[in-house]
XYZ file of C-alpha atoms in Angstrom:
656
model
C 0.032 -0.104 0.037
C 2.688 2.463 1.084
C 5.088 1.445 -1.864
C 3.654 3.112 -4.810
C 2.382 6.187 -2.639
C 6.294 6.732 -1.679
C 7.601 6.556 -5.185
C 4.495 9.009 -6.475
C 5.649 11.671 -3.886
C 9.249 11.241 -4.613
C 8.396 11.562 -8.371
C 6.441 14.872 -7.852
C 8.598 16.294 -5.575
C 11.563 15.861 -8.430
C 9.231 17.124 -11.032
C 8.507 20.108 -9.082
C 12.181 20.749 -8.415
C 12.967 22.410 -11.566
C 10.097 25.130 -11.145
C 11.481 25.983 -7.462
C 15.063 26.235 -9.398
C 14.037 28.369 -12.001
C 12.155 30.948 -9.292
C 15.268 30.736 -7.243
C 17.792 31.848 -10.210
C 15.107 34.536 -11.235
C 14.774 36.158 -7.661
C 18.232 36.079 -6.970
C 19.127 37.885 -9.841
C 16.245 40.243 -9.512
C 17.142 43.382 -10.836
C 13.764 45.946 -10.758
C 15.231 48.642 -12.660
C 15.970 47.024 -15.822
C 13.226 44.176 -16.500
C 13.906 43.120 -19.691
C 17.535 42.457 -19.296
C 16.547 40.527 -15.967
C 14.101 38.141 -17.633
C 16.497 37.922 -20.729
C 19.212 36.698 -18.279
C 17.222 34.487 -16.193
C 16.218 32.744 -18.833
C 19.612 31.999 -20.288
C 20.804 30.887 -16.605
C 18.213 28.391 -16.624
C 19.747 26.202 -19.449
C 23.315 26.712 -18.254
C 25.497 23.739 -17.429
C 25.968 24.422 -14.107
C 22.254 24.921 -13.343
C 21.652 21.489 -14.712
C 24.233 19.877 -12.778
C 22.673 21.441 -9.752
C 19.085 20.380 -10.586
C 20.691 16.575 -10.792
C 22.318 17.270 -7.541
C 19.367 18.450 -6.041
C 17.287 15.696 -7.347
C 19.695 13.321 -5.118
C 19.203 15.592 -2.381
C 15.271 15.456 -2.364
C 15.557 12.001 -2.895
C 17.743 11.286 0.458
C 15.707 13.809 2.247
C 12.599 11.654 1.216
C 13.971 8.109 2.413
C 14.509 9.887 5.669
C 10.953 11.048 5.640
C 9.680 7.446 4.807
C 12.026 6.117 7.353
C 11.294 8.525 10.420
C 7.310 8.950 9.982
C 4.719 7.718 12.693
C 0.780 7.752 12.987
C 1.128 8.010 16.704
C 2.915 11.460 17.810
C 5.956 10.721 20.393
C 5.261 13.558 23.013
C 8.240 13.866 25.836
C 6.714 14.438 28.963
C 9.941 16.084 30.559
C 12.769 18.098 29.438
C 14.945 15.149 29.855
C 12.893 12.999 27.796
C 13.614 15.581 24.760
C 17.011 15.862 25.718
C 17.152 12.157 25.189
C 15.174 12.168 22.051
C 17.702 14.841 20.551
C 20.965 13.004 21.576
C 19.509 9.756 20.459
C 21.942 7.897 17.965
C 19.384 7.793 15.312
C 18.478 11.516 15.410
C 21.801 12.235 15.526
C 22.519 10.617 11.928
C 19.215 12.415 11.130
C 20.699 15.511 11.860
C 24.416 14.848 10.735
C 22.642 13.742 7.082
C 20.475 16.871 6.975
C 23.252 18.922 7.642
C 25.413 17.879 4.508
C 22.281 18.278 2.799
C 21.884 21.348 3.696
C 25.232 22.109 2.874
C 25.096 20.745 -0.541
C 21.950 22.640 -1.660
C 23.733 25.761 -0.272
C 26.757 25.084 -2.938
C 23.944 24.913 -5.376
C 22.637 27.940 -4.292
C 26.115 29.737 -4.551
C 26.755 28.443 -8.045
C 23.593 29.278 -9.628
C 23.577 32.992 -7.999
C 27.150 33.625 -9.489
C 28.988 36.975 -8.615
C 30.718 37.075 -5.843
C 29.518 33.947 -3.945
C 30.162 31.503 -6.757
C 33.724 29.908 -6.005
C 35.393 29.144 -2.674
C 39.042 30.799 -4.212
C 38.988 34.002 -5.679
C 41.873 36.067 -6.637
C 43.007 38.547 -4.101
C 42.388 42.095 -4.635
C 46.157 43.455 -4.233
C 49.117 40.576 -4.898
C 51.472 40.368 -2.060
C 54.133 39.272 -5.018
C 57.251 40.991 -5.678
C 56.923 40.990 -9.155
C 53.326 41.438 -9.552
C 53.292 38.593 -12.618
C 51.909 36.299 -10.159
C 48.147 36.223 -9.018
C 47.818 34.982 -5.554
C 44.347 33.286 -4.941
C 42.588 34.264 -1.883
C 39.696 32.727 0.433
C 36.189 33.698 -0.663
C 34.619 34.348 2.880
C 31.036 34.957 1.103
C 31.061 31.558 -0.515
C 32.191 29.787 2.907
C 29.419 31.870 4.776
C 26.773 30.565 2.289
C 28.325 26.610 2.951
C 27.772 26.962 6.566
C 24.768 28.757 6.701
C 23.209 25.695 4.520
C 24.292 23.304 7.149
C 23.234 25.245 9.969
C 19.652 25.153 8.571
C 19.868 21.543 7.513
C 20.754 21.079 11.297
C 17.897 23.507 12.509
C 15.540 21.858 10.139
C 16.210 18.224 11.668
C 15.823 19.888 14.905
C 12.605 21.493 14.440
C 11.707 18.093 12.612
C 11.824 16.324 15.979
C 10.396 19.178 18.115
C 7.388 19.782 16.125
C 6.919 16.467 15.359
C 6.856 16.809 11.567
C 7.215 12.788 11.329
C 4.032 12.804 12.807
C 1.001 11.597 10.012
C -2.589 13.405 10.569
C -5.106 11.948 8.527
C -7.610 14.840 7.228
C -11.190 14.911 8.858
C -12.803 15.595 5.162
C -11.371 13.444 2.242
C -10.226 15.472 -0.741
C -8.510 14.955 -4.124
C -4.398 15.129 -3.663
C -4.506 18.335 -5.871
C -6.538 20.313 -3.542
C -4.952 19.401 -0.631
C -1.632 20.533 -1.766
C -2.840 23.539 -3.597
C -4.675 24.675 -0.165
C -1.347 24.139 2.003
C 0.950 25.699 -0.615
C 0.515 29.549 0.531
C 1.108 28.090 4.114
C 4.096 26.682 3.210
C 5.895 29.345 1.183
C 4.929 31.822 3.963
C 6.238 29.603 6.700
C 9.288 28.965 4.832
C 10.197 32.673 4.486
C 9.279 33.445 8.056
C 11.478 30.803 9.227
C 14.523 31.470 6.993
C 14.690 34.994 8.497
C 14.901 33.247 11.852
C 17.078 30.973 10.796
C 19.366 33.753 9.416
C 19.453 35.610 12.433
C 21.070 32.642 13.936
C 23.522 31.747 11.500
C 24.881 35.602 11.941
C 24.988 35.322 15.799
C 26.558 32.178 15.668
C 29.235 33.060 12.948
C 29.987 36.256 14.936
C 31.018 34.060 17.835
C 32.339 31.198 16.186
C 33.230 32.109 12.329
C 37.106 32.295 12.780
C 37.184 28.390 13.722
C 35.977 27.234 10.179
C 38.166 29.971 8.336
C 40.970 28.984 10.266
C 40.708 25.734 9.323
C 39.953 26.062 5.814
C 42.869 28.533 5.344
C 44.878 25.775 7.067
C 44.147 22.972 5.020
C 43.891 24.571 1.763
C 46.284 27.244 2.216
C 43.744 29.573 1.153
C 44.099 32.954 3.396
C 41.535 35.654 3.721
C 41.959 38.938 1.299
C 43.311 41.750 4.020
C 41.797 44.199 1.878
C 38.354 42.832 2.856
C 35.984 43.377 6.318
C 35.834 39.743 7.953
C 32.338 38.623 8.200
C 32.845 37.468 11.875
C 32.549 41.480 12.822
C 29.307 43.821 12.651
C 30.695 45.538 9.446
C 30.897 42.575 7.462
C 27.682 40.759 9.037
C 25.678 44.258 8.320
C 25.972 43.280 4.229
C 22.578 43.761 3.099
C 23.889 41.523 -0.085
C 24.914 38.715 1.830
C 21.759 38.870 3.861
C 19.344 38.645 0.968
C 21.134 35.618 -0.511
C 21.310 33.781 2.613
C 17.589 34.342 3.187
C 17.016 33.282 -0.042
C 19.042 30.049 -0.016
C 17.231 29.361 3.033
C 13.739 29.874 1.439
C 14.573 27.576 -1.220
C 16.362 24.800 0.952
C 13.092 25.256 3.077
C 10.519 24.916 0.531
C 12.230 22.147 -1.608
C 12.063 20.154 1.472
C 8.682 21.102 2.730
C 7.477 19.972 -0.589
C 9.034 16.474 -0.315
C 7.526 16.316 3.592
C 4.150 17.619 2.305
C 3.672 15.318 -0.605
C 4.775 12.464 1.375
C 2.068 13.312 3.687
C -0.577 13.697 1.245
C -0.005 10.293 -0.312
C 0.605 8.356 2.658
C -2.952 9.531 4.011
C -5.105 8.859 1.099
C -7.765 6.733 2.169
C -7.542 3.117 0.814
C -10.373 0.875 -0.145
C -10.114 -2.647 1.314
C -12.489 -5.659 0.393
C -14.978 -6.867 3.000
C -15.364 -10.227 1.350
C -12.495 -11.773 -0.990
C -13.240 -12.414 -4.290
C -10.609 -15.167 -4.648
C -9.242 -17.003 -2.181
C -5.763 -15.341 -2.291
C -6.850 -11.979 -1.258
C -8.004 -13.136 2.074
C -5.311 -11.473 3.656
C -5.949 -8.288 2.148
C -9.248 -7.954 3.559
C -10.482 -5.487 6.234
C -11.803 -8.141 8.710
C -8.655 -9.987 8.306
C -6.250 -6.805 8.575
C -8.137 -5.464 11.674
C -7.708 -8.918 13.575
C -3.794 -9.106 12.867
C -1.070 -7.050 13.664
C -0.087 -5.126 10.590
C 2.168 -1.855 10.467
C 0.083 1.002 12.355
C -0.323 2.764 9.170
C -2.016 -0.054 7.382
C -4.126 -0.369 10.685
C -5.207 3.323 10.638
C -5.865 3.081 6.839
C -8.336 0.103 7.466
C -10.128 1.789 10.516
C -10.460 4.930 8.498
C -11.966 2.592 5.629
C -14.493 1.135 7.896
C -15.570 4.709 8.998
C -16.176 5.757 5.519
C -17.915 2.320 4.618
C -20.268 2.729 7.204
C -21.458 5.990 6.588
C -21.498 6.193 2.565
C -21.711 2.511 1.336
C -24.920 0.584 1.922
C -23.400 -2.198 -0.514
C -20.413 -2.759 1.903
C -22.329 -2.484 5.045
C -24.395 -5.658 3.448
C -21.320 -7.255 3.136
C -20.563 -6.590 6.476
C -23.981 -8.429 7.918
C -23.782 -11.049 5.371
C -23.270 -14.876 6.591
C -20.675 -17.133 5.314
C -21.481 -19.523 2.966
C -21.726 -22.763 3.898
C -22.169 -22.241 7.847
C -24.115 -19.111 8.048
C -21.698 -17.608 10.684
C -21.512 -13.819 10.784
C -17.503 -13.803 10.515
C -17.193 -10.467 8.974
C -19.014 -8.775 11.558
C -17.951 -10.563 14.441
C -14.054 -9.694 13.536
C -14.834 -6.125 13.044
C -16.699 -5.761 16.059
C -14.244 -7.899 18.309
C -11.676 -5.482 17.234
C -13.395 -2.348 17.961
C -14.410 -3.675 21.037
C -10.553 -4.646 22.111
C -9.612 -0.899 21.309
C -12.045 0.598 23.399
C -11.283 -2.153 26.587
C -7.910 -1.273 26.103
C -8.237 2.557 25.926
C -10.666 1.937 29.127
C -7.874 -0.043 30.937
C -5.011 2.540 29.904
C -7.334 5.467 31.535
C -8.314 3.672 34.586
C -4.050 3.449 35.079
C -3.603 6.776 34.583
C -6.507 7.797 37.024
C -5.070 5.637 39.510
C -1.561 7.014 38.946
C -2.879 10.342 39.918
C -4.803 9.290 42.873
C -1.815 7.271 44.182
C 0.803 10.231 43.822
C -0.541 12.308 46.272
C -2.204 9.903 49.250
C -0.426 7.331 51.357
C -2.186 4.868 53.562
C -0.634 4.566 57.130
C -1.864 2.843 60.341
C -3.020 5.168 63.351
C -0.902 5.382 66.541
C -2.582 2.775 68.364
C -3.116 0.166 65.520
C -0.640 -2.223 64.607
C -0.180 -3.016 60.931
C -1.106 -6.080 61.047
C -4.543 -5.290 62.242
C -4.475 -2.667 59.319
C -3.865 -4.968 56.711
C -6.474 -7.233 58.137
C -9.460 -4.875 58.367
C -8.264 -3.548 55.061
C -8.769 -6.779 53.599
C -12.098 -7.681 54.852
C -13.484 -4.339 53.739
C -12.294 -5.473 50.581
C -13.998 -8.263 50.720
C -16.856 -7.052 51.601
C -16.746 -4.738 48.985
C -16.080 -7.475 46.353
C -18.786 -9.628 47.415
C -21.760 -6.752 47.469
C -20.308 -5.528 44.282
C -19.470 -8.565 42.469
C -23.335 -9.049 41.608
C -24.307 -6.139 39.717
C -20.788 -4.949 38.388
C -20.185 -4.769 34.829
C -18.128 -7.188 33.133
C -15.967 -4.615 31.775
C -15.070 -3.130 34.777
C -14.832 -6.405 36.826
C -11.658 -6.978 34.208
C -10.378 -3.839 34.867
C -9.731 -4.893 38.650
C -7.678 -7.502 37.278
C -4.009 -7.280 36.651
C -3.998 -5.181 33.416
C -1.823 -5.594 30.236
C 1.206 -4.314 29.894
C 1.266 -0.925 28.192
C 4.309 0.915 26.803
C 6.137 3.319 28.475
C 5.170 6.027 26.268
C 1.452 5.673 26.575
C 1.930 6.984 30.248
C 5.056 8.803 29.937
C 6.935 6.597 32.257
C 9.377 3.847 32.835
C 8.711 1.005 35.155
C 11.572 -0.069 37.155
C 13.436 3.218 37.423
C 13.656 5.351 40.331
C 11.169 8.102 38.586
C 8.365 5.800 38.412
C 4.911 5.987 39.932
C 3.597 3.258 42.238
C 0.174 3.088 40.025
C 2.631 2.714 37.010
C 4.633 -0.230 38.498
C 1.177 -2.198 39.208
C 1.174 -2.970 35.268
C 3.195 -5.756 36.052
C 0.693 -7.385 37.843
C 1.061 -5.477 41.464
C -2.520 -4.141 43.066
C -2.607 -1.304 45.181
C -5.284 -1.564 48.285
C -5.423 2.318 48.196
C -6.348 2.606 44.735
C -10.027 4.561 44.266
C -10.614 1.805 41.812
C -10.748 -0.583 44.959
C -12.898 1.189 47.013
C -10.585 2.361 49.868
C -10.199 5.938 49.231
C -12.815 6.866 52.054
C -10.623 5.395 54.730
C -9.676 7.618 57.766
C -5.829 6.626 57.267
C -5.595 8.400 54.001
C -3.323 11.633 53.964
C -1.792 13.862 51.806
C 1.849 13.877 51.576
C 4.311 16.165 49.777
C 5.880 15.141 46.261
C 8.380 12.866 45.276
C 11.131 12.957 42.863
C 10.418 9.100 42.595
C 8.923 6.069 44.640
C 10.991 3.187 45.632
C 9.709 -0.277 45.988
C 10.609 -0.292 49.810
C 8.248 3.050 49.959
C 5.306 1.213 48.973
C 6.448 -1.788 51.345
C 6.727 0.703 54.235
C 3.091 2.531 52.927
C 1.358 -0.761 52.640
C 1.713 -0.835 48.789
C 3.734 -4.371 48.205
C 5.303 -4.919 45.024
C 5.176 -8.633 44.581
C 4.233 -10.807 41.477
C 1.575 -12.248 43.266
C -0.664 -9.660 45.140
C -2.997 -12.076 46.870
C 0.134 -14.252 48.329
C 1.808 -10.833 49.493
C -1.072 -9.462 51.199
C -1.715 -12.654 52.946
C 1.659 -13.002 54.074
C 2.019 -10.031 55.252
C -1.305 -10.544 57.114
C -0.133 -13.574 58.925
C 3.369 -12.521 59.935
C 4.492 -8.805 61.129
C 7.670 -7.731 59.320
C 10.007 -5.374 61.639
C 12.805 -3.422 59.523
C 16.427 -4.015 60.609
C 18.515 -1.016 61.881
C 20.450 -1.035 58.643
C 16.836 -1.105 56.672
C 15.910 1.930 58.495
C 19.026 3.982 58.450
C 18.907 3.389 54.623
C 15.478 4.516 54.330
C 16.142 7.680 56.044
C 19.569 8.357 53.896
C 17.458 7.886 50.601
C 14.655 10.170 51.850
C 17.449 12.880 52.639
C 19.175 12.463 49.180
C 15.570 12.810 47.328
C 14.799 15.671 49.545
C 17.939 17.021 48.740
C 17.496 16.826 44.942
C 13.810 18.078 45.174
C 15.093 21.313 46.112
C 17.304 21.772 43.447
C 15.819 24.290 40.732
C 18.213 22.679 37.669
C 17.163 18.976 38.823
C 13.535 19.728 38.777
C 13.736 21.747 35.551
C 14.634 18.445 33.762
C 12.933 15.809 35.505
C 9.766 17.842 36.251
C 6.823 16.224 34.113
C 4.587 18.685 32.371
C 1.114 17.683 32.888
C -0.418 18.746 29.771
C 1.968 16.776 27.804
C 1.517 13.470 29.919
C -2.201 13.754 29.120
C -1.359 14.294 25.592
C 0.696 11.152 25.385
C -2.076 8.956 26.907
C -4.440 9.872 24.196
C -1.622 10.047 21.029
C -3.230 6.951 19.810
C -6.777 7.943 20.001
C -7.607 8.769 16.276
C -8.076 4.750 15.608
C -10.450 4.584 18.631
C -12.206 7.622 17.396
C -12.755 6.015 13.872
C -13.715 2.551 15.412
C -16.556 4.671 17.558
C -17.402 6.491 14.043
C -17.600 3.318 12.175
C -19.210 0.904 14.865
C -21.924 3.364 15.959
C -22.862 3.693 12.472
C -23.168 -0.118 11.583
C -25.041 -0.195 14.781
C -27.677 2.265 13.529
C -27.882 1.082 10.019
C -28.535 -2.517 11.118
C -31.773 -1.720 12.128
C -33.112 -1.460 9.053
C -30.268 -3.217 6.787
C -29.597 -6.019 8.880
C -31.947 -8.880 7.786
C -29.895 -11.413 9.649
C -29.584 -9.981 13.168
C -26.364 -10.461 13.641
C -25.853 -7.008 15.447
C -28.334 -7.935 17.930
C -26.311 -10.654 19.575
C -23.358 -8.115 20.270
C -25.355 -4.979 21.080
C -25.425 -5.621 24.796
C -21.386 -6.076 25.086
C -21.288 -2.905 22.504
C -23.318 -0.519 24.862
C -21.872 -1.954 28.080
C -18.566 -1.027 26.657
C -19.382 2.245 25.415
C -21.118 3.373 28.858
C -18.086 2.129 30.429
C -15.862 3.909 28.345
C -17.737 7.170 28.542
C -17.573 6.978 32.500
C -13.827 6.605 32.503
C -13.347 9.461 29.840
C -15.706 11.623 32.097
C -13.795 11.108 35.385
C -10.686 11.934 33.395
C -11.718 15.410 32.411
C -12.642 15.741 36.261
C -8.992 15.316 37.248
C -7.394 18.459 38.624
C -4.844 18.622 35.700
C -7.192 17.638 33.146
C -8.162 20.726 30.689
C -12.068 20.891 29.873
C -11.464 23.293 26.714
C -9.107 22.471 24.000
C -6.571 24.581 23.260
C -6.708 27.134 19.814
C -4.793 25.885 17.017
C -2.848 28.091 15.170
C -3.588 27.305 11.808
C 0.007 27.200 10.636
C 1.817 24.550 8.277
C 2.729 22.489 11.452
C -0.220 20.087 12.328
C -1.049 20.369 15.996
C -4.240 17.983 16.211
C -2.927 15.516 18.418
C -3.007 18.128 21.079
C -6.771 17.751 20.855
C -7.611 14.244 20.748
C -9.087 13.474 23.509
C -11.295 16.298 23.298
C -12.521 14.886 19.708
C -12.691 11.428 21.448
C -15.008 12.662 24.252
C -16.996 14.000 21.260
C -17.440 11.174 18.950
C -18.128 8.760 21.761
C -21.121 10.751 23.189
C -22.305 10.935 19.603
C -21.760 7.237 18.854
C -24.423 6.413 21.801
C -26.833 8.991 20.958
C -26.310 7.625 17.370
C -27.560 4.299 18.610
C -29.865 5.367 21.165
C -32.050 7.566 19.099
C -32.193 4.898 16.364
C -33.092 2.124 18.387
C -35.525 4.224 21.068
C -37.411 2.731 23.260
C -36.256 -1.039 22.274
C -32.690 -0.480 23.997
C -34.990 -1.163 27.241
C -35.149 -4.612 26.218
C -31.182 -4.952 26.025
C -29.711 -6.912 29.185
C -27.113 -4.332 30.631
C -26.809 -3.384 33.986
C -28.288 -1.417 36.666
C -26.312 1.173 36.511
C -26.015 1.097 32.669
C -29.582 1.028 32.187
C -29.895 4.527 34.250
C -27.125 5.865 32.136
C -28.929 4.907 28.869
C -32.458 6.434 29.975
C -30.195 9.805 30.235
C -29.259 9.204 26.799
C -32.720 8.269 25.817
C -34.421 11.298 27.481
C -31.354 13.549 25.809
C -30.524 14.509 29.238
C -26.584 13.404 29.193
């Protein structure tokens, strides 16, 4: 699916390169006082041998840039939750290679720009203005610092592009909400691309001048020592204010930056447009060999993420615009009469919703546990406190198990291990939260999902840099592989900490307290709450498509499902959606959760991933309303829990 799209985007990037090169040649030699001569000279420069050679070299540069776009793309953005995480991404070996290659490619683009500009920028070695030979017959060659400045500015701009590529998540592929033709998407983005390149080039020229003012003598001295070319003593060096205040130098450096950014951004934009184009997956195979390419098979397998995103996007589109393909989803297999297509699609959608529910529960437990520690009272021994907590948990479990939804009961079991990027923390490290460590199979009796928040032994504590396993043992949250066994063991025998253990704990607490007061340490290690929340919802675009597709299929089944295949899974769908909506509502009530989406700037860089959680909340509520308005009072016959029946009634009465 992706191979021909990459080839098409690279081909169009190379085909558009001559237009960009011709525009650069014309603007670099602009002469408004003699327009006819300017146009004539521009036409002559387009067909010269050095211009053709530069276009061939630039085509190779575009090909290399496109290869890096393909290798570094992601449909789920990587959001660093702290400054230390961002610094780790910058110095990662993969990113270092990306930056080094882009710096070299930027130098090649600057060399081509200098050659095509001609004049004083064309060559590195130029005749000296005054010969130092005794007889004056031999003409000495001097270092052309203008050419060197353009080369270094190209390398600096290439590295800056790579750095901004990482910081602005330019490798993220946002899928369009409204499907348009590729040409219309490119034409709509082209003015913003040109404007962004012009403005960005101004900032890069400023940064280049500042860097060259302080460090320009280093590459100049190295080039002079290597090539035996010395700077012309009759000219001002460019690492001075007089040398940098050359309008011609600043103008051509700015044009060079615009040329570099426009050509690279065009390759990046075309790859995004082609990669995110909707793809049609067949619901039923025409031949046996096409089984692996069908929509139900792809959704239930583990394809590359971009293929799964395209499949869920196709599910959303077919559920909304294609009655014929909807009939294929509702059809029965022959022979046998089993709804394999509907079962596979609904199963994958429900699994996505359950995974998201579990991830949000873990995040809410982490937020609750970060500020609470359960401690026994002064006259109560630890064993009694644990026994009382266990009996309370047993009573609560026996009372609530009868009417608890199946999904919520499953969420109380040890959850599936999540990736560290989902929660913005790493397990096993001294900076991980105790709630995050429970993903290895550790239950916390103080969790709000286990009903002990109202305990009289709950108190607030100050923030810590990290929570170690020893702290969890002292506070009642035991890190064991099998929590039931560990709690039973603690309940039967009281563990008295030794003197060495207590001394080590006190020292560790002192170190933590010392580090938490250091501003520089907290500057790098402190996590940004908004970034952490964005990281949790970074992959919810596929959940939004699954909500749209599944709810539209359920609504369409009211009139199009001739065999009643949807009715068998309708209770599970309603229970899952209502449970997810309850968890999402609880998330937006957390202290650091914003209730309003941030404003989008409308720039070239896409920031839609920052508002995915708000889109998920709206899509979830819309999906439930879509089902309730279609089925109406018929939903009263669906078997759901008493709590979900009350919630469903609110949707039926439009009170939610």
